[in-house]
Each structure stands twice: as C-alpha cells, then as structure tokens.
Coordinates of C-alpha atoms and ligand atoms in Angstrom, one line a residue:
Chain L
X1 CA 39.5 128.2 -124.8
X2 CA 38.0 128.4 -128.3
X3 CA 41.4 128.6 -129.9
X4 CA 42.8 125.6 -128.0
X5 CA 44.6 123.4 -130.5
X6 CA 43.4 119.8 -131.0
X7 CA 45.2 116.7 -129.8
X8 CA 46.3 116.0 -133.4
X9 CA 47.7 119.5 -133.8
X10 CA 49.5 119.4 -130.5
X11 CA 51.0 116.0 -131.3
X12 CA 52.1 117.1 -134.7
X13 CA 53.6 120.3 -133.4
X14 CA 55.5 118.5 -130.7
X15 CA 56.9 116.0 -133.1
X16 CA 57.9 118.7 -135.6
X17 CA 59.9 120.3 -132.8
X18 CA 61.8 117.1 -132.3
X19 CA 59.9 115.8 -129.3
X20 CA 58.5 112.4 -128.6
X21 CA 54.9 111.4 -127.6
X22 CA 53.9 109.0 -124.8
X23 CA 50.4 107.6 -124.7
X24 CA 49.5 107.6 -121.0
X25 CA 46.6 105.7 -119.5
X26 CA 44.6 106.7 -116.4
X27 CA 45.1 108.0 -113.7
X28 CA 48.2 109.2 -111.9
X29 CA 51.8 109.7 -113.2
X30 CA 54.2 112.6 -113.3
X31 CA 53.9 114.8 -116.3
X32 CA 57.0 116.7 -115.4
X33 CA 59.1 113.6 -115.5
X34 CA 58.2 112.9 -119.2
X35 CA 58.5 116.6 -120.1
X36 CA 62.0 116.8 -118.7
X37 CA 62.9 114.3 -121.5
X38 CA 61.0 116.3 -124.1
X39 CA 58.3 113.6 -124.2
X40 CA 54.8 115.0 -124.3
X41 CA 52.4 112.8 -122.3
X42 CA 49.0 112.5 -124.1
X43 CA 46.4 110.8 -122.1
X44 CA 43.9 108.2 -123.4
X45 CA 40.8 107.6 -121.3
X46 CA 38.8 105.6 -123.8
X47 CA 35.3 106.9 -124.9
X48 CA 34.9 109.2 -127.8
X49 CA 35.7 107.6 -131.1
X50 CA 37.7 104.7 -129.8
X51 CA 35.2 102.2 -131.0
X52 CA 34.9 98.6 -129.8
X53 CA 37.7 96.7 -131.5
X54 CA 39.1 95.9 -128.0
X55 CA 36.0 94.0 -126.9
X56 CA 37.0 90.7 -128.6
X57 CA 40.2 90.5 -126.6
X58 CA 38.9 91.2 -123.1
X59 CA 36.5 89.6 -120.7
X60 CA 33.0 91.0 -120.8
X61 CA 33.3 92.4 -117.3
X62 CA 36.3 94.6 -118.2
X63 CA 35.4 98.3 -117.9
X64 CA 34.8 100.4 -121.0
X65 CA 37.8 102.7 -120.3
X66 CA 40.2 99.7 -120.7
X67 CA 38.2 98.4 -123.6
X68 CA 38.4 101.8 -125.2
X69 CA 42.1 102.1 -124.7
X70 CA 42.7 98.7 -126.2
X71 CA 40.5 99.6 -129.2
X72 CA 42.4 102.8 -129.7
X73 CA 45.6 100.8 -129.8
X74 CA 44.2 98.1 -132.2
X75 CA 42.8 100.7 -134.6
X76 CA 46.0 102.6 -134.9
X77 CA 44.8 105.7 -133.1
X78 CA 47.9 105.6 -130.9
X79 CA 50.3 105.3 -133.8
X80 CA 52.0 108.6 -133.0
X81 CA 53.1 107.5 -129.6
X82 CA 56.7 106.3 -129.3
X83 CA 56.0 104.8 -125.9
X84 CA 53.1 103.8 -123.7
X85 CA 52.8 104.4 -120.0
X86 CA 50.4 102.2 -117.9
X87 CA 49.8 103.3 -114.3
X88 CA 48.7 100.3 -112.2
X89 CA 45.5 102.0 -111.3
X90 CA 43.4 98.9 -111.0
X91 CA 43.4 95.2 -111.9
X92 CA 41.9 96.0 -115.3
X93 CA 44.7 98.4 -116.3
X94 CA 47.3 96.1 -114.8
X95 CA 45.8 93.4 -117.1
X96 CA 46.0 95.7 -120.0
X97 CA 49.6 96.5 -119.2
X98 CA 50.5 92.8 -119.5
X99 CA 48.5 92.5 -122.7
X100 CA 50.4 95.4 -124.2
X101 CA 53.7 93.8 -123.3
X102 CA 52.7 91.0 -125.7
X103 CA 50.8 93.1 -128.3
X104 CA 52.9 96.2 -128.7
X105 CA 55.8 95.9 -131.1
X106 CA 59.2 95.9 -129.3
X107 CA 60.2 99.2 -130.7
X108 CA 57.5 100.9 -128.6
X109 CA 58.3 100.5 -125.0
X110 CA 55.5 100.0 -122.4
X111 CA 56.4 101.6 -119.1
X112 CA 54.3 100.5 -116.1
X113 CA 54.0 102.8 -113.0
X114 CA 53.4 101.1 -109.7
X115 CA 51.5 103.3 -107.3
X116 CA 51.6 102.8 -103.5
X117 CA 48.3 101.8 -102.0
X118 CA 49.0 103.9 -98.9
X119 CA 49.9 107.3 -97.7
X120 CA 52.7 108.7 -95.5
X121 CA 56.5 108.8 -95.7
X122 CA 57.0 105.2 -96.7
X123 CA 54.5 105.6 -99.6
X124 CA 56.3 108.8 -100.7
X125 CA 59.7 107.0 -100.6
X126 CA 58.3 104.1 -102.6
X127 CA 56.7 106.5 -105.2
X128 CA 60.0 108.5 -105.4
X129 CA 62.0 105.4 -106.1
X130 CA 59.4 104.3 -108.7
X131 CA 59.8 107.6 -110.5
X132 CA 63.6 107.2 -110.3
X133 CA 63.3 103.9 -112.0
X134 CA 61.2 105.4 -114.8
X135 CA 63.8 108.2 -115.1
X136 CA 66.4 105.5 -115.7
X137 CA 64.2 103.9 -118.3
X138 CA 63.5 107.1 -120.1
X139 CA 67.2 108.0 -120.0
X140 CA 68.0 104.7 -121.6
X141 CA 65.4 105.3 -124.3
X142 CA 66.3 108.9 -125.1
X143 CA 70.0 108.9 -124.4
X144 CA 69.7 112.1 -122.3
X145 CA 69.9 112.5 -118.5
X146 CA 68.2 115.7 -117.3
X147 CA 69.7 117.2 -114.2
X148 CA 67.9 117.8 -110.9
X149 CA 67.6 121.5 -111.9
X150 CA 66.1 120.5 -115.3
X151 CA 63.6 118.3 -113.4
X152 CA 62.7 121.0 -111.0
X153 CA 62.1 123.4 -113.9
X154 CA 59.8 120.9 -115.5
X155 CA 58.0 120.5 -112.2
X156 CA 57.6 124.2 -111.8
X157 CA 55.9 124.4 -115.2
X158 CA 53.5 121.7 -114.2
X159 CA 52.8 123.4 -110.9
X160 CA 51.9 126.6 -112.8
X161 CA 49.4 124.7 -114.9
X162 CA 48.1 122.9 -111.9
X163 CA 47.4 126.1 -110.1
X164 CA 45.5 127.4 -113.1
X165 CA 43.4 124.2 -113.1
X166 CA 42.9 124.6 -109.4
X167 CA 41.6 128.2 -110.0
X168 CA 39.2 126.9 -112.7
X169 CA 37.9 124.2 -110.3
X170 CA 37.5 126.7 -107.6
X171 CA 35.2 128.8 -109.8
X172 CA 33.4 125.8 -111.3
X173 CA 29.7 126.5 -111.6
X174 CA 30.2 130.3 -111.3
X175 CA 31.9 130.6 -114.7
X176 CA 29.2 131.3 -117.2
X177 CA 30.0 128.3 -119.4
X178 CA 28.1 125.2 -120.4
X179 CA 29.4 122.2 -118.5
X180 CA 30.7 120.7 -121.7
X181 CA 32.8 123.8 -122.4
X182 CA 34.2 123.8 -118.9
X183 CA 35.3 120.2 -119.1
X184 CA 36.7 120.6 -122.6
X185 CA 38.9 123.4 -121.1
X186 CA 39.8 121.6 -117.9
X187 CA 40.5 118.3 -119.7
X188 CA 42.8 119.9 -122.3
X189 CA 45.3 119.4 -119.4
X190 CA 45.3 115.7 -120.6
X191 CA 47.3 116.7 -123.8
X192 CA 48.3 120.3 -123.8
X193 CA 51.9 121.1 -122.7
X194 CA 51.7 122.7 -119.3
X195 CA 52.7 126.2 -120.5
X196 CA 50.0 126.2 -123.2
X197 CA 47.4 124.9 -120.8
X198 CA 48.3 127.6 -118.2
X199 CA 48.1 130.4 -120.8
X200 CA 44.8 129.2 -122.2
X201 CA 43.3 128.6 -118.8
X202 CA 44.3 132.1 -117.6
X203 CA 42.7 133.5 -120.7
X204 CA 39.5 131.6 -120.0
X205 CA 39.5 132.8 -116.4
X206 CA 40.0 136.4 -117.5
X207 CA 37.4 136.5 -120.3
X208 CA 34.6 134.4 -118.9
X209 CA 31.8 136.1 -117.1
X210 CA 31.6 135.2 -113.4
X211 CA 28.2 134.7 -111.7
X212 CA 27.6 135.5 -108.1
X213 CA 25.7 132.2 -107.7
X214 CA 25.6 129.1 -109.9
X215 CA 22.7 129.3 -112.5
X216 CA 21.3 125.9 -111.5
X217 CA 21.0 123.5 -108.6
X218 CA 24.5 123.1 -107.2
X219 CA 25.8 119.5 -107.6
X220 CA 29.0 117.6 -107.1
X221 CA 30.0 115.3 -109.9
X222 CA 32.1 112.3 -108.9
X223 CA 33.4 109.4 -111.0
X224 CA 36.1 108.5 -113.4
X225 CA 35.6 110.5 -116.6
X226 CA 32.6 112.5 -117.9
X227 CA 32.2 110.5 -121.1
X228 CA 30.3 110.5 -123.3
X229 CA 30.0 114.3 -123.1
X230 CA 26.2 114.2 -123.6
X231 CA 26.0 113.5 -119.9
X232 CA 27.2 117.1 -119.3
X233 CA 24.5 118.4 -121.6
X234 CA 21.9 116.3 -119.8
X235 CA 22.9 117.8 -116.5
X236 CA 22.7 121.3 -117.9
X237 CA 19.4 120.7 -119.5
X238 CA 17.9 119.3 -116.3
X239 CA 18.9 122.5 -114.4
X240 CA 22.0 121.3 -112.5
X241 CA 25.2 123.3 -112.1
X242 CA 28.3 121.3 -111.4
X243 CA 30.0 123.3 -108.7
X244 CA 32.3 120.7 -107.3
X245 CA 34.3 118.1 -109.2
X246 CA 35.6 114.7 -108.0
X247 CA 36.3 113.1 -111.3
X248 CA 39.5 111.0 -111.5
X249 CA 40.4 112.8 -114.7
X250 CA 39.9 116.2 -113.3
X251 CA 39.4 117.2 -109.6
X252 CA 41.2 114.2 -108.2
X253 CA 44.3 115.5 -110.0
X254 CA 44.1 118.8 -108.4
X255 CA 47.6 118.0 -107.0
X256 CA 49.3 119.4 -103.9
X257 CA 52.3 121.7 -104.1
X258 CA 55.6 120.6 -102.7
X259 CA 58.9 122.3 -102.1
X260 CA 61.0 119.2 -101.6
X261 CA 64.5 119.9 -102.9
X262 CA 64.8 116.3 -104.3
X263 CA 62.8 116.4 -107.6
X264 CA 61.7 112.8 -107.2
X265 CA 60.5 113.4 -103.7
X266 CA 58.7 116.5 -104.9
X267 CA 56.9 114.7 -107.7
X268 CA 55.9 111.9 -105.3
X269 CA 54.6 114.2 -102.6
X270 CA 52.5 116.1 -105.2
X271 CA 50.9 113.0 -106.5
X272 CA 50.2 111.4 -103.2
X273 CA 49.2 114.7 -101.6
X274 CA 46.3 115.1 -104.1
X275 CA 42.7 114.7 -103.2
X276 CA 41.9 111.2 -101.7
X277 CA 41.2 108.9 -104.6
X278 CA 39.8 105.4 -104.8
X279 CA 42.3 104.5 -107.5
X280 CA 45.1 105.2 -105.0
X281 CA 43.4 103.1 -102.4
X282 CA 43.0 106.0 -100.0
X283 CA 40.7 105.1 -97.0
X284 CA 37.0 105.6 -97.6
X285 CA 36.8 107.8 -94.5
X286 CA 39.2 110.2 -96.0
X287 CA 37.3 110.2 -99.3
X288 CA 34.1 110.9 -97.5
X289 CA 35.6 113.7 -95.4
X290 CA 36.9 115.3 -98.6
X291 CA 33.6 115.1 -100.4
X292 CA 31.7 116.5 -97.4
X293 CA 34.0 119.4 -97.1
X294 CA 33.8 120.1 -100.9
X295 CA 30.0 119.8 -100.6
X296 CA 29.8 122.2 -97.7
X297 CA 32.2 124.8 -99.1
X298 CA 30.2 124.9 -102.4
X299 CA 26.8 124.5 -100.9
X300 CA 26.1 121.3 -102.9
X301 CA 22.6 119.9 -102.7
X302 CA 23.2 116.6 -104.5
X303 CA 26.1 114.4 -105.6
X304 CA 26.0 112.5 -108.8
X305 CA 28.2 109.5 -109.0
X306 CA 28.8 108.9 -112.7
X307 CA 30.5 105.5 -112.6
X308 CA 32.0 103.4 -115.2
X309 CA 30.4 99.9 -115.2
X310 CA 32.7 97.2 -113.7
X311 CA 35.0 99.8 -112.2
X312 CA 36.1 98.0 -109.0
X313 CA 38.0 100.8 -107.2
X314 CA 34.9 103.0 -107.4
X315 CA 32.3 100.3 -106.6
X316 CA 34.0 99.4 -103.3
X317 CA 33.7 103.0 -102.0
X318 CA 30.3 103.9 -103.4
X319 CA 27.9 102.6 -100.7
X320 CA 29.7 104.3 -97.8
X321 CA 30.2 107.5 -99.7
X322 CA 26.5 107.7 -100.6
X323 CA 25.4 106.8 -97.0
X324 CA 27.7 109.5 -95.5
X325 CA 26.5 112.2 -97.9
X326 CA 22.9 111.3 -97.5
X327 CA 23.3 111.4 -93.7
X328 CA 24.6 115.0 -94.2
X329 CA 21.5 115.9 -96.1
X330 CA 23.0 115.7 -99.6
X331 CA 21.0 113.6 -102.0
X332 CA 22.9 111.2 -104.1
X333 CA 22.4 109.5 -107.4
X334 CA 24.5 106.7 -108.8
X335 CA 24.6 106.2 -112.6
X336 CA 26.5 103.3 -114.1
X337 CA 27.5 103.7 -117.7
X338 CA 29.5 102.2 -120.5
X339 CA 31.4 105.2 -121.8
X340 CA 31.5 103.8 -125.3
X341 CA 27.7 104.1 -125.5
X342 CA 25.4 107.0 -125.8
X343 CA 23.7 107.8 -122.4
X344 CA 20.3 106.0 -122.2
X345 CA 16.9 107.5 -121.8
X346 CA 16.9 106.1 -118.2
X347 CA 20.0 108.1 -117.4
X348 CA 18.3 111.3 -118.4
X349 CA 15.2 110.4 -116.5
X350 CA 17.2 109.7 -113.3
X351 CA 19.0 113.0 -113.6
X352 CA 15.8 114.9 -114.2
X353 CA 14.0 113.1 -111.3
X354 CA 16.8 113.9 -109.0
X355 CA 16.5 117.6 -109.9
X356 CA 12.7 117.4 -109.5
X357 CA 13.1 116.1 -106.0
X358 CA 15.3 119.1 -105.2
X359 CA 12.9 121.7 -106.8
Chain T
X1 CA -19.2 115.5 -117.8
X2 CA -17.2 118.1 -115.8
X3 CA -14.9 120.3 -117.9
X4 CA -11.3 119.2 -118.4
X5 CA -9.1 121.9 -116.8
X6 CA -5.7 120.1 -117.0
X7 CA -4.3 117.3 -119.0
X8 CA -1.6 114.7 -118.3
X9 CA -0.1 112.8 -121.1
X10 CA 2.0 109.7 -120.4
X11 CA 3.8 108.5 -123.5
X12 CA 5.1 105.2 -122.3
X13 CA 7.2 102.7 -124.2
X14 CA 4.3 100.3 -124.5
X15 CA 1.1 102.3 -124.1
X16 CA 0.2 106.0 -124.3
X17 CA -2.2 107.3 -121.7
X18 CA -4.0 110.6 -121.5
X19 CA -6.0 111.9 -118.6
X20 CA -8.1 115.0 -118.3
X21 CA -9.1 116.2 -114.8
X22 CA -11.6 118.6 -113.3
X23 CA -11.0 121.5 -111.0
X24 CA -11.1 119.2 -108.0
X25 CA -8.5 116.8 -109.4
X26 CA -11.0 114.1 -110.5
X27 CA -10.4 112.2 -113.7
X28 CA -13.2 113.1 -116.1
X29 CA -11.7 111.9 -119.3
X30 CA -9.1 109.2 -120.1
X31 CA -7.8 107.3 -123.0
X32 CA -5.2 104.6 -123.5
X33 CA -3.8 103.0 -126.6
X34 CA -0.7 101.1 -127.7
X35 CA 2.2 103.5 -128.3
X36 CA 2.8 103.9 -132.0
X37 CA 6.2 104.3 -133.7
X38 CA 5.3 107.9 -134.6
X39 CA 4.9 109.1 -131.0
X40 CA 4.8 112.8 -131.8
X41 CA 1.9 112.5 -134.2
X42 CA 0.1 110.1 -131.9
X43 CA 0.4 112.6 -129.0
X44 CA -0.9 115.4 -131.2
X45 CA -3.8 113.4 -132.4
X46 CA -4.8 112.3 -128.9
X47 CA -4.4 115.8 -127.5
X48 CA -6.8 117.1 -130.2
X49 CA -9.5 114.6 -129.1
X50 CA -9.9 115.8 -125.6
X51 CA -13.5 117.2 -125.3
X52 CA -13.7 120.9 -125.1
X53 CA -10.0 121.6 -125.0
X54 CA -9.1 123.2 -128.3
X55 CA -9.5 120.5 -130.9
X56 CA -6.9 120.4 -133.7
X57 CA -5.4 123.7 -132.5
X58 CA -4.2 121.8 -129.5
X59 CA -5.3 122.1 -125.9
X60 CA -6.0 125.4 -124.4
X61 CA -5.7 124.0 -120.9
X62 CA -2.3 123.3 -119.2
X63 CA -0.6 120.0 -120.2
X64 CA 2.2 118.1 -118.5
X65 CA 3.8 115.3 -120.5
X66 CA 5.6 112.4 -118.9
X67 CA 7.0 109.0 -119.9
X68 CA 9.5 107.8 -122.4
X69 CA 8.2 110.1 -125.1
X70 CA 7.7 113.2 -122.9
X71 CA 10.2 115.3 -124.9
X72 CA 8.2 114.8 -128.1
X73 CA 5.2 117.0 -127.1
X74 CA 5.1 120.6 -128.2
X75 CA 7.7 122.6 -126.2
X76 CA 5.0 124.9 -124.9
X77 CA 4.0 122.0 -122.6
X78 CA 5.9 121.2 -119.5
X79 CA 7.7 117.8 -119.1
X80 CA 8.1 116.0 -115.9
X81 CA 9.6 112.6 -115.3
X82 CA 7.5 109.5 -114.7
X83 CA 9.0 109.2 -111.2
X84 CA 7.5 112.5 -110.0
X85 CA 4.2 111.9 -111.9
X86 CA 3.6 108.4 -110.6
X87 CA 4.4 109.5 -107.1
X88 CA 2.0 112.5 -107.4
X89 CA -0.8 110.4 -108.9
X90 CA -0.5 107.5 -106.4
X91 CA -0.2 109.9 -103.4
X92 CA -3.4 111.7 -104.4
X93 CA -5.2 108.3 -105.0
X94 CA -4.1 106.4 -101.9
X95 CA -3.3 109.5 -99.7
X96 CA -0.4 107.8 -98.1
X97 CA 3.3 108.0 -97.9
X98 CA 5.2 104.7 -98.4
X99 CA 6.9 102.9 -101.3
X100 CA 5.5 102.8 -104.8
X101 CA 6.6 100.1 -107.2
X102 CA 5.9 101.0 -110.8
X103 CA 6.4 98.2 -113.2
X104 CA 6.1 99.6 -116.7
X105 CA 6.7 98.1 -120.2
X106 CA 10.3 99.0 -120.4
X107 CA 11.4 99.9 -116.9
X108 CA 10.6 99.4 -113.3
X109 CA 10.9 102.0 -110.6
X110 CA 10.8 102.0 -106.9
X111 CA 9.8 105.4 -105.4
X112 CA 9.9 106.3 -101.8
X113 CA 7.2 108.9 -101.0
X114 CA 7.2 111.1 -97.9
X115 CA 4.2 112.3 -95.8
X116 CA 3.8 115.4 -98.1
X117 CA 3.8 113.4 -101.3
X118 CA 7.3 114.3 -102.3
X119 CA 9.9 111.9 -103.7
X120 CA 12.5 111.0 -101.1
X121 CA 14.4 108.4 -103.0
X122 CA 14.0 106.3 -106.2
X123 CA 15.7 103.4 -108.0
X124 CA 15.3 102.2 -111.5
X125 CA 16.2 99.0 -113.2
X126 CA 19.1 99.0 -115.7
X127 CA 18.3 99.6 -119.3
X128 CA 17.7 95.9 -120.2
X129 CA 14.3 94.3 -120.1
X130 CA 15.0 92.2 -117.1
X131 CA 12.7 93.2 -114.2
X132 CA 10.2 94.9 -116.4
X133 CA 6.7 94.1 -117.8
X134 CA 8.4 93.3 -121.1
X135 CA 10.0 90.2 -119.5
X136 CA 6.7 88.7 -118.8
X137 CA 5.2 89.7 -122.1
X138 CA 8.0 87.9 -123.9
X139 CA 7.9 84.7 -121.9
X140 CA 4.0 84.6 -121.9
X141 CA 4.0 85.0 -125.7
X142 CA 6.5 82.2 -126.0
X143 CA 4.0 80.0 -124.1
X144 CA 1.2 81.3 -126.3
X145 CA -0.6 82.8 -123.3
X146 CA -1.8 86.3 -122.5
X147 CA 0.1 87.9 -119.6
X148 CA -3.1 87.7 -117.5
X149 CA -3.6 84.0 -118.2
X150 CA 0.1 83.3 -117.7
X151 CA -0.2 85.0 -114.2
X152 CA -3.3 82.9 -113.4
X153 CA -1.4 79.7 -114.2
X154 CA 1.4 80.8 -111.8
X155 CA -1.1 81.3 -109.0
X156 CA -2.8 77.9 -109.7
X157 CA 0.5 76.1 -109.1
X158 CA 1.5 74.7 -105.7
X159 CA 5.0 74.1 -107.1
X160 CA 7.6 76.4 -108.4
X161 CA 10.6 75.7 -110.7
X162 CA 13.7 77.8 -109.8
X163 CA 14.5 80.1 -112.7
X164 CA 18.0 81.5 -112.5
X165 CA 17.8 84.1 -115.2
X166 CA 15.9 87.4 -115.4
X167 CA 17.6 88.2 -118.6
X168 CA 14.7 88.0 -121.1
X169 CA 16.7 86.2 -123.7
X170 CA 18.3 83.6 -121.3
X171 CA 15.0 83.1 -119.4
X172 CA 13.3 82.2 -122.6
X173 CA 15.8 79.5 -123.5
X174 CA 15.8 78.3 -119.8
X175 CA 12.0 78.0 -120.0
X176 CA 12.2 76.0 -123.2
X177 CA 14.7 73.6 -121.7
X178 CA 12.5 73.2 -118.6
X179 CA 9.5 72.4 -120.8
X180 CA 11.6 69.8 -122.6
X181 CA 12.5 68.2 -119.2
X182 CA 8.8 67.8 -118.5
X183 CA 8.1 70.5 -116.0
X184 CA 4.5 71.8 -115.9
X185 CA 3.9 75.2 -117.5
X186 CA 2.2 76.3 -114.2
X187 CA 5.3 75.7 -112.1
X188 CA 7.5 77.3 -114.7
X189 CA 5.2 80.4 -114.8
X190 CA 5.4 80.6 -111.1
X191 CA 9.1 80.4 -111.2
X192 CA 9.3 83.2 -113.8
X193 CA 7.1 85.4 -111.8
X194 CA 9.2 84.7 -108.7
X195 CA 12.4 85.6 -110.5
X196 CA 10.9 88.9 -111.6
X197 CA 9.5 89.6 -108.1
X198 CA 12.9 88.9 -106.5
X199 CA 14.6 91.3 -108.9
X200 CA 12.0 94.1 -108.2
X201 CA 12.2 93.4 -104.4
X202 CA 16.0 93.8 -104.4
X203 CA 15.5 97.1 -106.3
X204 CA 13.0 98.1 -103.6
X205 CA 15.5 97.2 -100.8
X206 CA 18.2 99.2 -102.5
X207 CA 15.9 102.3 -102.5
X208 CA 15.2 101.8 -98.7
X209 CA 11.6 100.8 -99.2
X210 CA 9.3 101.6 -96.3
X211 CA 5.7 100.3 -95.7
X212 CA 3.0 100.6 -96.9
X213 CA 3.8 99.2 -100.4
X214 CA 1.8 100.6 -103.4
X215 CA 1.9 99.7 -107.0
X216 CA 1.2 101.4 -110.3
X217 CA 1.8 100.8 -114.0
X218 CA 0.7 97.9 -116.1
X219 CA 2.5 95.4 -113.9
X220 CA 0.1 96.2 -111.0
X221 CA -2.6 94.3 -112.9
X222 CA -0.6 91.1 -112.7
X223 CA -2.0 89.1 -109.8
X224 CA 0.8 86.6 -109.6
X225 CA 3.5 89.3 -109.6
X226 CA 1.7 91.2 -106.9
X227 CA 1.2 88.2 -104.7
X228 CA 4.9 87.2 -105.0
X229 CA 6.1 90.7 -104.4
X230 CA 4.1 90.8 -101.2
X231 CA 5.6 87.5 -100.3
X232 CA 9.2 88.7 -101.1
X233 CA 8.8 92.0 -99.3
X234 CA 6.7 90.8 -96.4
X235 CA 4.0 93.5 -96.7
X236 CA 0.6 93.9 -98.4
X237 CA 0.4 96.0 -101.5
X238 CA -2.2 98.7 -101.9
X239 CA -3.5 99.6 -105.4
X240 CA -4.9 102.9 -106.7
X241 CA -8.2 102.6 -108.6
X242 CA -6.5 103.0 -112.0
X243 CA -2.9 101.8 -111.6
X244 CA -2.0 102.1 -115.3
X245 CA -3.1 105.8 -115.4
X246 CA -1.2 107.0 -112.4
X247 CA 1.6 108.6 -114.5
X248 CA -0.8 110.5 -116.6
X249 CA -3.0 111.4 -113.6
X250 CA 0.0 112.7 -111.7
X251 CA 1.0 114.7 -114.7
X252 CA -2.5 116.2 -114.9
X253 CA -2.4 117.1 -111.2
X254 CA 1.0 118.8 -111.7
X255 CA -0.5 120.7 -114.7
X256 CA -3.4 121.8 -112.5
X257 CA -1.1 122.8 -109.7
X258 CA 0.9 124.9 -112.1
X259 CA -2.1 126.6 -113.4
X260 CA -3.2 127.5 -109.9
X261 CA 0.2 128.8 -108.9
Ligands
SF4_401 S1 37.3 102.9 -114.9 FE1 37.9 101.9 -113.0 S2 38.3 99.8 -113.6 FE2 38.4 101.0 -115.5 S3 40.5 101.6 -115.8 FE3 39.5 103.2 -114.6 S4 39.9 102.7 -112.5 FE4 40.3 100.9 -113.7

C-alpha cells in the first residue's frame, strides 16, 4: 500500500468534496453511520507525534492513549475535525469525554457512544437504540436524514472493507512484509474511506508474495495498539512472525457480518458479533477460548501481550489469559508500555529472551 | 594457562565483564572493569587484550556478546540476552535446575531454569532503578558508605525501620527524614535492604519461582540482601563461584557450543 494517501491528504480531499470530519477515539463505533452523513471518521489512538501536552490535565495513572488524545486536542492536531466521537470504552475515555464537554468549543459537538457491557439480544437492542440516538444527533447537525437504504449502502461499503481486512488478517505472517508495513496497511482502515481501503487492501493482497510458512517463530500479538511502531521492528529483528492479531485497533475489529434488514440492528450485530474484547466487557472465558482457537489455527508458539500501562480493561483479563495459554503450552510475555515513549532496552531484551527460549 | 577457545563479553550498565574459556568450559581468563560511556571502544579494547586470541585484529575464536551493550560489538559476533547467558552460566556452575535471581546494576531478573538448563520463564523489573543494584548504590552513597559496609550495617542491626519506598528518589528522601527523626543508620539500612528484598521476592513469585534458589550478578555479593531474600522466599540461596561473571561465562559457553555445532 505504498501509494496509500496520508491522513492529512485524506482529510483535505474529503473536505474539498464537501464532507465533514469526525475525530473518533478508541475502540468501537459504526463507521457506516458517520459515512451515511458524509462524515469521514478519522481515528485517534494517541502515540506517534501527539506529544505530552495532555499530561498536565490528567492524573498520573491515566493511560498514555488518553493522554495522547488530549495532547492531540490541546496542540491543535484535531483542528480539522468538526465533531468528536468518544466511545465509552473505559473509565479513562469516559473521563476524557466529560473533559471534552468542558474543553471543546460549543461549535464542535462531542458525541459519546455508550456500549453495552454484555452480549445477546438485549445488548443488540440497546446498541441499536444508541446508534439511533446518534443518528438523530448527526441529522440535527447536518440537516440531512439518510434513508434506511442509504444506511444499508453505507454498511455494505464497510462490510466490503471489513472483508478485505479479514483476508489480510487471515494471511498475516505469510505475506512477505515487515510487521511495520503490514500494520501500516491494516491500520489505514482507521482513516481511509472504506472504498479506498478495500481497493488498496486488495492490491496489497494481489501483489505481495505469499510464503508457505511464516519466516520466523509464529506469535500472537495482543493488546490495544502497536505503538510506538519500533515494537514491530523489534519483534521482526528478534525473529518473530506475527501470525495472529488480537489488538484492539485491528484484529478485535474484525467485525461479524449481519444481514439484518434494520440498518441499526445490522450495525449493532456487527459490532457486538466481533471477536471478544476486554473493552466490551466480554467474559474472560470467551476471550481465552478465542485466543486459544486463533493460536491453534495459526500454530502460534508464543503470545505477546503488549499492554498500555494503566489500561484497566486489559489488566483485569491478563492473568487468566496468560494462565490459560500457558496451560495449553503457549509461552506468554506481558510488556507494559507508555505509547508516548520509545520502547526501552528492557522491552527488546524481554522479546529476544522469549524468542531464545523457543529456539 | 590453557588456550582460550571461546569468549563471552557481558557489557553491563555498570560493569563490563569478559571471560575466556578452555575446551572443557573452564574459565581461563577474565577481566572486569567499570563500563565506560564509549562502550563500543571499550569492548574492542578489551577483546584485543585476550591472550592468544588475535590482538588488535580482534578475536579469532568465537565470541558471544550479552548485556546492555551487546548490540555494540562487531556484527560478526553473536548476541544473546543476559537472561539466556546467566541461566547457561549458572546452570553449568551449580549444575541444578531452580530459580536464578540476578540483581544487576540497572535491572533485576528472575529466571526459572529447567532440568536441561533451559529457560522456562523469566521476569524483569520495570525500567526504573527500584529493585536493582543501583538502588543500594545510591542510598549507600548518601550514607557515605560502600555498598558492602552498608550491607554489613544492616546485618548488625537487630531492629528494622519500615521503608515504604523502593523508588530510589523517594527512598533517599525517606531515609533522610528517618535519620532526622533519630533512627539508627543500621536499622535504616536493614529496612532498605528489606524493601529491596521484598520487591525482588515479589518478582520471583510472579515468575513462579521454584527451589532451589540461586543468585548471580553484582547483587549476589551483598550479604544482607541475600539473607533477607532467603528470609522472604523461605529457602536457602546457592551461589556460583563467580556470581558477577555468570553472564559472560554463559555467553562464552554458548560461543563454545556454537563452535562445536
Ligand atoms: S488503553 Fe485501555 S485505559 Fe486507555 S483508553 Fe484504551 S481501553 Fe481505555
């Protein structure tokens, strides 16, 4: 995906064509809903060049994703966004949502998304009604009311992009690409319009050499977001091949397909039918069963939990997940990082040592 | 002296250690010096001093580098982490499976070793100085004592002041305020060693430590830390003959193994 446009280019192009931009924070929301209003959701996961301007406004035990998002806001990096969308993923993001209500100028609405902490029909009904409420809010903001057919078309486009992402994830580790290049391609889903992502992803799948077997030791990467990207280089350099992904920004959004004739029900079923995720409060037993089946299908030898420091949803699950995987003969390594900092020497040593134990 | 047939270089954050071994894996040459800011040049200089191994042209025998600065050696040499090297060195020295606690200058590690000498599991402290040799260096220096004398003071005290911080910066200020309150330096020293031992013991538990316990690294020379760790973990600690050289020794053994393969 060498010719993939940058975020800045995509935002400029979308605005030129008369569209609006929504800055969306992690993890789950419906892209289709925004796109039906010609609003392009551009995700912000902290890290990168967001800096540390947010630190002064938050408690020291707030995770670096939230600190990065606030820094991005305070330093004007989100100035192109006409609205913010804050999913209530965890207490920290919920807190940030309330801060934004005070900090963000009234001309730029902040839309929260409440996610059910459960599964099943009641959860789908709740999620669908939540999406309907956001629909009303967006209708009020834009003055347009897309029909059910418009919504279904928008969902179809996202499904197409999701199926390309699923194909990429299926082949992860067997595409002859450095891990950084794979994730750059997969994570362009965070800002590219669905149709552009699908086209670029298909190109990548057609033109990249496929290996019979992964080049390195097959590992599963779990966590929230692979930032800073040096971590991916360190895994490559140590001789690991990421063959299975359980990152919140990537594999945990390998959403289910739904054929529900009600567009809101369809969007809700897709989000809630995705892989079990700590940030949706799915039972740890389901998380473990999912990771075990991923690991067995891809012949994973070790799982690396690349966790953001102070991430409560992840921390609660970690001991049981590690125990369950270890009992199944899969080595585990937990790394805790501040995504605004360069990975430490100790992180590299731990990764290399893990790989040495598997040699 | 027997000929050096393999070399291990352990470029640690505080000291740099080199070991040369003979065919039968016995240490026949060793050197240790404080790590210099120009680690690459230091490693090159030390490698050139190994008797009969190539002089300034560099060693002609296999070399494995480990430690903090392992990536600074010439790329023709192999690099292996301290975790594998310490485990290899200690396993060869003590000839036992168990749990190895390595307290180095900048990090502490707990390594669980299986019956074949392989690493089963490991845990490392976070990147701050808490739980490392550096913690004791800083607090001992604040008391104007050497680390050894500071440890001896700890063992001489029947009393122990509870220290709540293992953060080096906060522990230092807590220590100053305890002195101001009139507590004896001996009981403060014991409290500081206890705080460090507790931290390392919890790291050991998190790694699933199994008996027997073994120790390597500079921290193994600290008698008070050793005694309090035994007390915290409820088991005796076995030491190799040269704890501080175990990383370099393990590296040399791996170099020898590789040459033989
Ligand atoms: S990293 Fe964890 S705590 Fe931080 S925003 Fe994401 S889910 Fe919330």
